[in-house]
mmCIF file of C-alpha atoms and ligand atoms in Angstrom:
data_model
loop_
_atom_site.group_PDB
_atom_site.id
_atom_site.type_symbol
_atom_site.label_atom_id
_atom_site.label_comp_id
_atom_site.label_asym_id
_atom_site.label_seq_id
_atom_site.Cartn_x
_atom_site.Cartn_y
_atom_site.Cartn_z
ATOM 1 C CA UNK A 1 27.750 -71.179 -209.289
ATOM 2 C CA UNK A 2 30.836 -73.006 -208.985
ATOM 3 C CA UNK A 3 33.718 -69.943 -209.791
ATOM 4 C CA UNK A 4 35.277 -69.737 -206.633
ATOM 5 C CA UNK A 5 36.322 -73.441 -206.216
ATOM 6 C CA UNK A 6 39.504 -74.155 -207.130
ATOM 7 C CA UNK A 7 40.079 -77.285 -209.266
ATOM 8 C CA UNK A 8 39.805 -80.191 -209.550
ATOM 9 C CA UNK A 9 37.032 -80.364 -207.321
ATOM 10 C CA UNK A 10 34.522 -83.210 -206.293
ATOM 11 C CA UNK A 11 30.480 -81.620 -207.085
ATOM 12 C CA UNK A 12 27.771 -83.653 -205.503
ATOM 13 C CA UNK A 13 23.847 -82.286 -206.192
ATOM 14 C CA UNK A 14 22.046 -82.652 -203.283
ATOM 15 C CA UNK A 15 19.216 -82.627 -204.450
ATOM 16 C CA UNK A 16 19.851 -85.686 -207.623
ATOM 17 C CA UNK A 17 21.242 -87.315 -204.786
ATOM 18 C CA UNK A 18 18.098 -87.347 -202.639
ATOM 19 C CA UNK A 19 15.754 -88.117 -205.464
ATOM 20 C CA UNK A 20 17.792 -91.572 -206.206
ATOM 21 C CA UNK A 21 17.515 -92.072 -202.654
ATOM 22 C CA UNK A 22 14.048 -91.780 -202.328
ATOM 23 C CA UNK A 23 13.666 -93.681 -205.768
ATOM 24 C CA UNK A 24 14.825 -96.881 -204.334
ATOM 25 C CA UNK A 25 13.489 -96.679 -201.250
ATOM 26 C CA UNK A 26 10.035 -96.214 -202.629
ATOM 27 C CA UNK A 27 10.865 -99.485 -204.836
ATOM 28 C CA UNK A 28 11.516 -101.174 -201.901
ATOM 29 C CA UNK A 29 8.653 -100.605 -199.706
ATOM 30 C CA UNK A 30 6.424 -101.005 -202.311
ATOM 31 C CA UNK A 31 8.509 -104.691 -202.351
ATOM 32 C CA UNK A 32 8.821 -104.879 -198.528
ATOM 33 C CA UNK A 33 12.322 -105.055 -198.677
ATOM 34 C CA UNK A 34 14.975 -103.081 -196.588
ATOM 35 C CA UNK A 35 17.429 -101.160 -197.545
ATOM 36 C CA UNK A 36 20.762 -101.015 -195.875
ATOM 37 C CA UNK A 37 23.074 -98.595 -198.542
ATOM 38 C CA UNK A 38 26.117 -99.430 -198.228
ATOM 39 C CA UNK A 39 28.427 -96.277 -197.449
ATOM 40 C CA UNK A 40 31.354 -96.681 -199.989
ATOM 41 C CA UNK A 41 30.044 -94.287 -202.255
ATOM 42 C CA UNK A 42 29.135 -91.195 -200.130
ATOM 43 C CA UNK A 43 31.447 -92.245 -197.193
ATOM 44 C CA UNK A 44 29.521 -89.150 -195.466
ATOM 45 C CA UNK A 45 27.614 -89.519 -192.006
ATOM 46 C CA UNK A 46 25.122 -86.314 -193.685
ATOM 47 C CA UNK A 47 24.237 -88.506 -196.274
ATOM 48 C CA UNK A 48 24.068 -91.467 -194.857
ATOM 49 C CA UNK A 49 21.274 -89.272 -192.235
ATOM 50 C CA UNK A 50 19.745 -88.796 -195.882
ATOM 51 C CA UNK A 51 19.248 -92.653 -196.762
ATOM 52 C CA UNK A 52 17.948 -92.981 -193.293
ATOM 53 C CA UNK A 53 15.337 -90.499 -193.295
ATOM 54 C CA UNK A 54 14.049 -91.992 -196.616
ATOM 55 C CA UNK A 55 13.566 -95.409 -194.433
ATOM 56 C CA UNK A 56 17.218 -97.045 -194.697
ATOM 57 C CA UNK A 57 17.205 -99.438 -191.520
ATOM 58 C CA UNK A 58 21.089 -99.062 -191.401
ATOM 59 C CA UNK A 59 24.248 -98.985 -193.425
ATOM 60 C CA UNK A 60 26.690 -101.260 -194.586
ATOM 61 C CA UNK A 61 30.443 -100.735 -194.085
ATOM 62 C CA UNK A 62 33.339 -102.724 -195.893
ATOM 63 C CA UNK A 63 35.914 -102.095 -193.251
ATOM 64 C CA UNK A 64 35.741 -101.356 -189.234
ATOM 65 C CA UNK A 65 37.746 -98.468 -189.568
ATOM 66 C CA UNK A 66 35.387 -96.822 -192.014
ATOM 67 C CA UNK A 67 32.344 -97.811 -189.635
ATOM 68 C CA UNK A 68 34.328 -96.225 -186.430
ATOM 69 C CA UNK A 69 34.396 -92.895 -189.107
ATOM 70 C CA UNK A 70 30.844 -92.833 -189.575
ATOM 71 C CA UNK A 71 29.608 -93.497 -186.423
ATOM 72 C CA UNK A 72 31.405 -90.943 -185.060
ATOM 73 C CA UNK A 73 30.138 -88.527 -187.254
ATOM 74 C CA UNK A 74 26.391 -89.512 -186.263
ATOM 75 C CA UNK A 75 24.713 -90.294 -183.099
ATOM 76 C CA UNK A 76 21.909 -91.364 -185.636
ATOM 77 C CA UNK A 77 23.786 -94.389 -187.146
ATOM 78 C CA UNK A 78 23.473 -97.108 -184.564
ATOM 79 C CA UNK A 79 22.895 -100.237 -186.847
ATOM 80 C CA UNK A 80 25.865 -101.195 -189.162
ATOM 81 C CA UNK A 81 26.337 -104.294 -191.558
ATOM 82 C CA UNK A 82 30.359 -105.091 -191.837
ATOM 83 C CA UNK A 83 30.351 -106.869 -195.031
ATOM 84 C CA UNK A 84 34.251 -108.522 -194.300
ATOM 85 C CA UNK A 85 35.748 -111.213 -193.002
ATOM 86 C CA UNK A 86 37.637 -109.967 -190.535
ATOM 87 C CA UNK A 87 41.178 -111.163 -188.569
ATOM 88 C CA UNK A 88 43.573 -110.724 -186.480
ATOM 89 C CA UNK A 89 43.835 -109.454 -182.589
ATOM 90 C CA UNK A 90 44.252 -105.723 -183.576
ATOM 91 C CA UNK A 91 40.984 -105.489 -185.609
ATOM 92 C CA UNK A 92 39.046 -107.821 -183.582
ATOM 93 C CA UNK A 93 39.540 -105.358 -180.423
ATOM 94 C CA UNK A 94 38.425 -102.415 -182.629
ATOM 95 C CA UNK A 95 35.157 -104.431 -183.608
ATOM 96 C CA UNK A 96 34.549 -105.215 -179.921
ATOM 97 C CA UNK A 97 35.227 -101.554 -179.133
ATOM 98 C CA UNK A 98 32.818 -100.370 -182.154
ATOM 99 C CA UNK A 99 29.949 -103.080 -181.217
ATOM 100 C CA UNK A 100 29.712 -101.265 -177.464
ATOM 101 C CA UNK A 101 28.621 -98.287 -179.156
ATOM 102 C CA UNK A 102 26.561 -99.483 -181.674
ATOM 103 C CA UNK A 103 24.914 -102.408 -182.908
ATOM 104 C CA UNK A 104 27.233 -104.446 -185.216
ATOM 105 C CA UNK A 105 26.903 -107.580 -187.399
ATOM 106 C CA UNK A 106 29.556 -108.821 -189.508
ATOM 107 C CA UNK A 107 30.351 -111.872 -192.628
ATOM 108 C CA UNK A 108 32.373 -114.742 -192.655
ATOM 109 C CA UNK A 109 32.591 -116.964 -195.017
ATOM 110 C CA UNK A 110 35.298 -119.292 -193.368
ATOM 111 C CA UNK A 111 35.970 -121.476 -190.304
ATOM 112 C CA UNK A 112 38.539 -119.353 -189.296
ATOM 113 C CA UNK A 113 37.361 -116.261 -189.404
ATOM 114 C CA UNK A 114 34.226 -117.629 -187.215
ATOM 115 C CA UNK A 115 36.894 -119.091 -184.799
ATOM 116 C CA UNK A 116 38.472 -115.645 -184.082
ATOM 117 C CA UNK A 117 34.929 -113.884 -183.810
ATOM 118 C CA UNK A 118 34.116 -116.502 -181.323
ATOM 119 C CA UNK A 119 37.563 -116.432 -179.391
ATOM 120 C CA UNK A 120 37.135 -112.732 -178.977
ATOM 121 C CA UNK A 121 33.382 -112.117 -178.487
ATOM 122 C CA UNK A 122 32.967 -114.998 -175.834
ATOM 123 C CA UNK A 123 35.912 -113.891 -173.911
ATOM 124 C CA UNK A 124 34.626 -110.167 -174.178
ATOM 125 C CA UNK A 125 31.639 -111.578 -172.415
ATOM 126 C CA UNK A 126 29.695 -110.355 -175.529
ATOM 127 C CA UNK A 127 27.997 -111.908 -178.652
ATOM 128 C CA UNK A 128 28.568 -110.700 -182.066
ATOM 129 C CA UNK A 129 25.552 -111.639 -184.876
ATOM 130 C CA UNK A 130 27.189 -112.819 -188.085
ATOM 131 C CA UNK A 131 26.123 -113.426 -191.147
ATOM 132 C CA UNK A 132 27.847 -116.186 -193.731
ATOM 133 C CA UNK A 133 28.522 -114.611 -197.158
ATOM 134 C CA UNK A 134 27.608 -116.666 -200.229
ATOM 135 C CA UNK A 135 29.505 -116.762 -202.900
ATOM 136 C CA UNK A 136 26.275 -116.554 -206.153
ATOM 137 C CA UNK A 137 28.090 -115.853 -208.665
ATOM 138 C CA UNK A 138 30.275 -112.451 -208.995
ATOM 139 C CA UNK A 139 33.308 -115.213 -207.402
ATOM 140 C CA UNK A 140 34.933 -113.009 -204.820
ATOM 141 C CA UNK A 141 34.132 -114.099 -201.599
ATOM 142 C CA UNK A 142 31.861 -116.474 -200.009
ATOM 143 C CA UNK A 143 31.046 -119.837 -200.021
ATOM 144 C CA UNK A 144 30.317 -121.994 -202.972
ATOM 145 C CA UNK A 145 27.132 -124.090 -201.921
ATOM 146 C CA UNK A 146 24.231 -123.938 -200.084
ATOM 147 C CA UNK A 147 25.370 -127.022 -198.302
ATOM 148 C CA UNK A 148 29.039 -125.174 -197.033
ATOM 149 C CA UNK A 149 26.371 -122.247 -195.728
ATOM 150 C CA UNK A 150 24.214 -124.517 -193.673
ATOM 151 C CA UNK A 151 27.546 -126.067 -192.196
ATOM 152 C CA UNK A 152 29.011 -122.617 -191.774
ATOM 153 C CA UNK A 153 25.729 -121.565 -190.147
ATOM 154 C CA UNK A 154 25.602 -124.328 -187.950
ATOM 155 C CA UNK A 155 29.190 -123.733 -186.434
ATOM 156 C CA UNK A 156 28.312 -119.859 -185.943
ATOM 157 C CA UNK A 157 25.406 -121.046 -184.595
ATOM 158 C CA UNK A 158 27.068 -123.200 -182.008
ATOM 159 C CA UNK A 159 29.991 -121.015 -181.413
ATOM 160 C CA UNK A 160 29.846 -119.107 -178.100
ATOM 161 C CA UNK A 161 29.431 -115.414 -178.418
ATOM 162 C CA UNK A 162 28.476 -115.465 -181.682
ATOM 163 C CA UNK A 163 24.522 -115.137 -183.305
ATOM 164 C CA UNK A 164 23.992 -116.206 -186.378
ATOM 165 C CA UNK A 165 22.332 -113.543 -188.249
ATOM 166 C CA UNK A 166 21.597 -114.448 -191.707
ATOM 167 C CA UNK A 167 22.819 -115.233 -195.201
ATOM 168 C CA UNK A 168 24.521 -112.005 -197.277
ATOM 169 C CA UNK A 169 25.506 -112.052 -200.916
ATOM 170 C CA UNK A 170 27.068 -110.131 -203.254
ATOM 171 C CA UNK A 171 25.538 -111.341 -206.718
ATOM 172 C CA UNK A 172 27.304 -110.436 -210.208
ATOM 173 C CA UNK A 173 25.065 -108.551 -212.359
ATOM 174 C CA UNK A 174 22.597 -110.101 -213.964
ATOM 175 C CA UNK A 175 22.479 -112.639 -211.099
ATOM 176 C CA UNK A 176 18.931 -112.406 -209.181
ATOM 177 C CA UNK A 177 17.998 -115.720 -210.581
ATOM 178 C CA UNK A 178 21.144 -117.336 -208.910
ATOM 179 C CA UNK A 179 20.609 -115.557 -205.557
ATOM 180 C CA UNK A 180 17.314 -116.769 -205.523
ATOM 181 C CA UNK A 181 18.280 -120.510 -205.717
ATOM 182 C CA UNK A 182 20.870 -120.245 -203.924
ATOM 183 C CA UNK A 183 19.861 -118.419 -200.818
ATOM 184 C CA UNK A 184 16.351 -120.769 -201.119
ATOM 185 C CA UNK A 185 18.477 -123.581 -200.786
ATOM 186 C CA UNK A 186 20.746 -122.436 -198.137
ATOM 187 C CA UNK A 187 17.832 -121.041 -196.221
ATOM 188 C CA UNK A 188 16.020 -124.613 -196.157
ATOM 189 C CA UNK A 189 18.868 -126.601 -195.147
ATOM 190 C CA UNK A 190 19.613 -124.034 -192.278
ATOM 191 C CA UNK A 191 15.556 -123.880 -191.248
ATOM 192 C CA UNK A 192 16.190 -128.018 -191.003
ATOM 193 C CA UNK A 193 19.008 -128.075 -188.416
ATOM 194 C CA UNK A 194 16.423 -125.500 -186.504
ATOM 195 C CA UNK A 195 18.322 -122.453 -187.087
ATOM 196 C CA UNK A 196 16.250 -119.585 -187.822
ATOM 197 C CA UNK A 197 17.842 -117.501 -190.884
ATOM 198 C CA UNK A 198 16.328 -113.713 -190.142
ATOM 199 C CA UNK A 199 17.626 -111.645 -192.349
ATOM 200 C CA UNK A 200 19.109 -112.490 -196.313
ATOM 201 C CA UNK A 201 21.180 -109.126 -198.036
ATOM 202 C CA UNK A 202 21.655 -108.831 -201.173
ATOM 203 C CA UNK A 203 22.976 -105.878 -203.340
ATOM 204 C CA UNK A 204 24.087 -104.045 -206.374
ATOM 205 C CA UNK A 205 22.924 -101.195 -207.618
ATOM 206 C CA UNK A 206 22.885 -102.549 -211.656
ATOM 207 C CA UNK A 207 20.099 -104.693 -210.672
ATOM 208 C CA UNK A 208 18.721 -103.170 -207.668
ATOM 209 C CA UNK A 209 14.926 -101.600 -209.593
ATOM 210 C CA UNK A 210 14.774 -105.752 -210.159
ATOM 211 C CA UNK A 211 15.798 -106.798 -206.650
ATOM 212 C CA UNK A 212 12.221 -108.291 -206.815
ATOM 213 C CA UNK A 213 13.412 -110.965 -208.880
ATOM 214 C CA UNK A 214 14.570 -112.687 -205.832
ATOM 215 C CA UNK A 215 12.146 -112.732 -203.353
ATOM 216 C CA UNK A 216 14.109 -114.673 -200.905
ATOM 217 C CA UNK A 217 16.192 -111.675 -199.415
ATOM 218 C CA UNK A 218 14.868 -109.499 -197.028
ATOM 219 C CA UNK A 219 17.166 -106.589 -197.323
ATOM 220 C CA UNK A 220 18.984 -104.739 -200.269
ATOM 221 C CA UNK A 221 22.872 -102.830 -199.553
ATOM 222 C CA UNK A 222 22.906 -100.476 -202.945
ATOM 223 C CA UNK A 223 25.677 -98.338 -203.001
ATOM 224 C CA UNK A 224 26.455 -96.357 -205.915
ATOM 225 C CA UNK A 225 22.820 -95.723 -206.354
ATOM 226 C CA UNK A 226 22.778 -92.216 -204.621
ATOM 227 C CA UNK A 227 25.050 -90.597 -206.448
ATOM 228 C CA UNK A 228 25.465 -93.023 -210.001
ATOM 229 C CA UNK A 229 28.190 -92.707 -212.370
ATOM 230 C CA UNK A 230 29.309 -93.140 -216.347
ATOM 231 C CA UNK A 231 29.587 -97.187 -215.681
ATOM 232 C CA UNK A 232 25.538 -97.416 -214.758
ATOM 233 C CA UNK A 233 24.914 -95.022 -217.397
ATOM 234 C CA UNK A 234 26.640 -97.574 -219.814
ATOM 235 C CA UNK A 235 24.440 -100.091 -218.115
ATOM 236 C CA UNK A 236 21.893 -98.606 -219.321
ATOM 237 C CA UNK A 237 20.282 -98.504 -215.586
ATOM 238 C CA UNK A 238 20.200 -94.426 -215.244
ATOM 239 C CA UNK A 239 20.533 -91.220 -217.344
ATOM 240 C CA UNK A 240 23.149 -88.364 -217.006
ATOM 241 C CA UNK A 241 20.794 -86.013 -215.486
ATOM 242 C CA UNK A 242 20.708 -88.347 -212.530
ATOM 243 C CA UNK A 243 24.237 -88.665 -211.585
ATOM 244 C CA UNK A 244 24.690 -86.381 -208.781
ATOM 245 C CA UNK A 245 28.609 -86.266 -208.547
ATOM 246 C CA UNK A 246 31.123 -84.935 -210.888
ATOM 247 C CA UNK A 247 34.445 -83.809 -211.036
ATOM 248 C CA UNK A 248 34.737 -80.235 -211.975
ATOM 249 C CA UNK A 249 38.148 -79.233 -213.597
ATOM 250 C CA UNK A 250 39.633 -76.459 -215.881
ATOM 251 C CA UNK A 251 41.534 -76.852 -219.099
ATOM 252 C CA UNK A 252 44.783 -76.127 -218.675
ATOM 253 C CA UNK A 253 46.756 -76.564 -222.146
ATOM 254 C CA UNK A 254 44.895 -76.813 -226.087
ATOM 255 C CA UNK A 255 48.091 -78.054 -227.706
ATOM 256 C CA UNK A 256 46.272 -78.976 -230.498
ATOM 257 C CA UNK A 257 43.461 -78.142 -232.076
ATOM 258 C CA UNK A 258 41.479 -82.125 -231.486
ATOM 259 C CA UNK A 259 43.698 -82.269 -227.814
ATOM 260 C CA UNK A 260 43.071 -80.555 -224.541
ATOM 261 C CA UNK A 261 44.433 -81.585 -221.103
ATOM 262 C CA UNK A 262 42.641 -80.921 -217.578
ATOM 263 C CA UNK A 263 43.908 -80.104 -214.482
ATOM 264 C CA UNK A 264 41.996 -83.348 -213.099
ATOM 265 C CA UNK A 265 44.352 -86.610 -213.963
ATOM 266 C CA UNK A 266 44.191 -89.741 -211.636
ATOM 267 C CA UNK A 267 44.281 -88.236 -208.689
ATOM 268 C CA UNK A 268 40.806 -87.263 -208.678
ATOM 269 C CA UNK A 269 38.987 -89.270 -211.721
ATOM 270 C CA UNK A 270 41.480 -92.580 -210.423
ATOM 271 C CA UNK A 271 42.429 -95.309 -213.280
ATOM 272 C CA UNK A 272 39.130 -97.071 -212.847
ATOM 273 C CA UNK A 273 38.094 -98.010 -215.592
ATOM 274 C CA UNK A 274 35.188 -100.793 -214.920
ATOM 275 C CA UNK A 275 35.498 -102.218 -218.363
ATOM 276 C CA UNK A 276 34.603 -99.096 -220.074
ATOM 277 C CA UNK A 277 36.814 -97.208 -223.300
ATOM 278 C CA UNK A 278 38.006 -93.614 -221.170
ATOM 279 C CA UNK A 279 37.867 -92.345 -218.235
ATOM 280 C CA UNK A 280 35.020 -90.241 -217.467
ATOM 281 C CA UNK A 281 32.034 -88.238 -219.850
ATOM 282 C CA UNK A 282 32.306 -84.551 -219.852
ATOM 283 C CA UNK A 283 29.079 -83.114 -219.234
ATOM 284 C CA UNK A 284 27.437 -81.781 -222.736
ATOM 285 C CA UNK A 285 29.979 -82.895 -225.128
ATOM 286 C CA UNK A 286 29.689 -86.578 -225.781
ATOM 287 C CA UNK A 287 32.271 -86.301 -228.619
ATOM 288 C CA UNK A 288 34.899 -86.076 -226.414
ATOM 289 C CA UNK A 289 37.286 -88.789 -225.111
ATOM 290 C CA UNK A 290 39.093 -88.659 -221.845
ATOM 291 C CA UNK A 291 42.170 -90.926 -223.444
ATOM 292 C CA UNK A 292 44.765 -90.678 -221.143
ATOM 293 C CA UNK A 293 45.650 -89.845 -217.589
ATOM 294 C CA UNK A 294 49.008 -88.995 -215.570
ATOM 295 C CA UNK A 295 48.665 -87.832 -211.569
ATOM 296 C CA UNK A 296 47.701 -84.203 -212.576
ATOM 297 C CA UNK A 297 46.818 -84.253 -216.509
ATOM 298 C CA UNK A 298 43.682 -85.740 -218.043
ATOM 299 C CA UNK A 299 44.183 -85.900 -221.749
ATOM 300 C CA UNK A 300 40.708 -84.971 -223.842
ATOM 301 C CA UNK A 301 40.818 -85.683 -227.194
ATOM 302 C CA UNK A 302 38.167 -85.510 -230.376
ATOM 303 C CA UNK A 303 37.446 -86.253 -234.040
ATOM 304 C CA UNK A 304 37.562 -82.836 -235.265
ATOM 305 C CA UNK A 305 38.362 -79.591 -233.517
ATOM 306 C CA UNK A 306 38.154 -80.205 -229.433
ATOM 307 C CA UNK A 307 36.387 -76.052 -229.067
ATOM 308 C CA UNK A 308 38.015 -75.571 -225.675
ATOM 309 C CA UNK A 309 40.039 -73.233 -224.308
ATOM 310 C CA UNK A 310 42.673 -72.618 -221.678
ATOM 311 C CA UNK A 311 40.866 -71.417 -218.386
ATOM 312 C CA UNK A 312 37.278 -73.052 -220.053
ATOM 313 C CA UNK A 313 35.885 -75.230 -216.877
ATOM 314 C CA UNK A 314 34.092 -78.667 -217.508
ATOM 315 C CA UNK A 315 32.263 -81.139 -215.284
ATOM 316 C CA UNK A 316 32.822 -84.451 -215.856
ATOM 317 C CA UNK A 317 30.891 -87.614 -214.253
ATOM 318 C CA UNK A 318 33.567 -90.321 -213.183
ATOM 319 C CA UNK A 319 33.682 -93.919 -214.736
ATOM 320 C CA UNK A 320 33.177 -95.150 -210.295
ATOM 321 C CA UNK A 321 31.829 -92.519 -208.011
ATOM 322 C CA UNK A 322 33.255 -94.725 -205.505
ATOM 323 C CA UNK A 323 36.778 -94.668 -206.012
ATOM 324 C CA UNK A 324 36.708 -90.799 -206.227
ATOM 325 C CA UNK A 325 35.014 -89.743 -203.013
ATOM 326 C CA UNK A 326 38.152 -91.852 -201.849
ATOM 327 C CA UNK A 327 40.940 -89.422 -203.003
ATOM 328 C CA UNK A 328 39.544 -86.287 -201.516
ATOM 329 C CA UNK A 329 38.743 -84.342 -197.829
ATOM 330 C CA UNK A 330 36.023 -82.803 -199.258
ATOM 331 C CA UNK A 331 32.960 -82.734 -201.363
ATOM 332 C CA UNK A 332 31.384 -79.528 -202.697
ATOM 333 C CA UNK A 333 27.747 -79.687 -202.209
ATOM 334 C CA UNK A 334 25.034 -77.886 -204.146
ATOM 335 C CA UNK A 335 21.376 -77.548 -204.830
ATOM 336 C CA UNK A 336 18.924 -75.541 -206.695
ATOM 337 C CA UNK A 337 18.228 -73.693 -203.122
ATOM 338 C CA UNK A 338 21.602 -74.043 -201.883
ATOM 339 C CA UNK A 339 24.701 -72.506 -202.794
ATOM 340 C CA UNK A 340 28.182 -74.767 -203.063
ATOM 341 C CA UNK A 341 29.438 -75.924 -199.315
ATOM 342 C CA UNK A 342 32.385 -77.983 -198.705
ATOM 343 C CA UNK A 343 31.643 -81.132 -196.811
ATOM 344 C CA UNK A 344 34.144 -83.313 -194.845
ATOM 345 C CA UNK A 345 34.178 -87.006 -196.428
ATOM 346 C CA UNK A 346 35.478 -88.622 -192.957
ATOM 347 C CA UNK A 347 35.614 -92.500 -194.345
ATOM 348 C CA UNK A 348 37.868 -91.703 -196.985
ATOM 349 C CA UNK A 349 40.912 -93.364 -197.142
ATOM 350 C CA UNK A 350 39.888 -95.616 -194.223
ATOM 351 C CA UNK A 351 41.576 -99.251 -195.436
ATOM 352 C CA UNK A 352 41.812 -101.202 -192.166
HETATM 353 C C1 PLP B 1 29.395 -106.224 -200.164
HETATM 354 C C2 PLP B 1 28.842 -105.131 -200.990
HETATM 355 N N1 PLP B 1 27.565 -104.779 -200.840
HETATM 356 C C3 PLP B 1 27.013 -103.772 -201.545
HETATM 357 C C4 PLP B 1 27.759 -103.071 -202.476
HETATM 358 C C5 PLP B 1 27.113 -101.954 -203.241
HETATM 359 O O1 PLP B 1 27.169 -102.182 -204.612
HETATM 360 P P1 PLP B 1 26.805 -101.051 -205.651
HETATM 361 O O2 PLP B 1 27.785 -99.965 -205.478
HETATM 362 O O3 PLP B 1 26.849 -101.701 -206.990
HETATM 363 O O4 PLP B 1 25.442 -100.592 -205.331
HETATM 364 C C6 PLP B 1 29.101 -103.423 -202.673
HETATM 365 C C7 PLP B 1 29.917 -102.722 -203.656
HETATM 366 O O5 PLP B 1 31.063 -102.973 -203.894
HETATM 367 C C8 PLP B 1 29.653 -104.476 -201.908
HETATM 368 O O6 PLP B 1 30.934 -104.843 -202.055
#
């Protein structure tokens, strides 16, 4: 099926990818939550059609420029969740721009940041909804206490041109019994000053078939979900068969009978390694190791003899899906019904 691509090549299954999909989905109306995936996996307008068709209410987007590239690539995504604090004249004109076309909301989790939404969006004439990001846990951004998100509220709240939209967390895994006192609290100081809190997100795929476990959000932004990779599978959260991309590569050298490299190095399977020992599975022969990687070469290596050789193709599924739909134009997409098609990946490399 897959001799006439050249390698390394990025595989996605179509068809995996649109049973995880509906998977989740199905969780989450049968838990009345939304689902807003957030695009960093895919970082394809076709796929993020896909989610929406199985009842997505919109996506989430880490940076504008990545938004501008999928809205332009559908006239069907209209609703999008910027999940950044974001600053400075030059990227506060492209938001403006982008929220003409399509309904936008973005985080803050900072006076500052509110300040410049503000400045911009009430001399724009227009109002931006924002939500402020709560920090429950995983310790990147947001704010540490419920009390900092009612006062953070309360100044989007009052700040002309801005809507305040919500509460939006990030939680570290494991962390559904933090989010849940945390956003409970935040949301009942907030309801006090009489601000309406409409909508709480929360993500992660890791956690998200327990998402339940905190009833207080309303909406759920999984990402890696559609397409899974080697770090959930060490989670312990999916299975092989359901991880829908991998990197297809050929051996290139045996130079010894327990060592083969691969045409695919860090260029394609990147240095991620998300805690894990390697950096990727190969497909069917758990015994191997991917122990080292340069730009082009990925080293394999094994116990006892490796039984590969040169020319020999393998399939490999990633450490982060993520990270490699970032380092290439194209996907090659496949299904049981549909032979391999090369797909444009348009929010690739999209950073500002
Ligand atoms: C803000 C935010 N929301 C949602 C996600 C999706 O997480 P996951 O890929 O674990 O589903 C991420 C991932 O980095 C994120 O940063």
């Amino acid at each position: 099926m897959f001799e006439k691509i050249q390698t390394p090549a990025v595989l996605v299954d179509l068809d995996v990818a649109r049973r995880n999909i509906e998977r989740f989905q199905a969780y989450a109306d049968s838990h009345g939550l939304k689902v807003r995936p957030h695009i960093k996996t895919h970082k394809m307008p076709a796929i993020a059609e896909m989610q929406l068709d199985a009842g997505a209410v919109g996506i989430t987007c880490q940076k504008i420029s990545e938004a501008e590239a999928m809205v332009a690539g559908s006239d069907r995504l209209t609703d999008v969740l910027i999940t950044y604090n974001i600053l400075g004249d030059d990227k506060l004109h492209a938001l403006l721009d982008l929220s003409r076309k399509v309904r936008v909301a973005v985080v803050a989790d900072n006076a500052t940041v509110v300040d410049g939404l503000s400045a911009a969006y009430a001399a724009a004439g227009a109002t931006l909804e924002v939500f402020v990001e709560c920090n429950t846990g995983a310790d990147r951004c947001g704010v540490g206490l419920p009390s900092e998100a009612a006062e953070l509220a309360a100044r989007i709240d009052a700040a002309p041109g801005l809507q305040f939209a919500g509460l939006m967390t990030y939680p570290p895994v494991g962390g559904a019994e933090k989010v849940q006192a945390f956003m409970t609290a935040a949301k009942d100081l907030i309801e006090a000053k009489g601000i309406a809190v409409p909508v709480i997100t929360s993500g992660g795929s890791p956690d998200m078939m327990t998402a339940h476990l905190a009833p207080v959000a309303t909406e759920f932004r999984p990402g890696t979900y559609v397409y899974n990779d080697r770090s959930l599978v060490a989670r312990g959260v999916t299975s092989w068969d359901d991880c829908a991309l991998t990197v297809l590569a050929t051996v290139v050298s045996v130079p010894a009978p327990n060592r083969a490299i691969i045409d695919a190095g860090s260029k394609t399977l990147t240095s991620d390694l998300l805690g894990l020992v390697g950096h990727g599975h190969v497909l069917g022969r758990p015994d191997i190791s991917i122990d080292q990687l340069s730009e082009e070469h990925g080293r394999l290596r094994s116990e006892g003899d490796i039984g590969l050789t040169v020319g020999q193709r393998i399939r490999i599924v990633p450490n982060h899906a993520c990270v490699v739909t970032n380092m290439v134009d194209g996907v090659y997409v496949y299904g049981k019904n549909r032979a391999p098609e090369l797909w444009p990946v348009p929010a690739r490399g999209k950073i500002v």
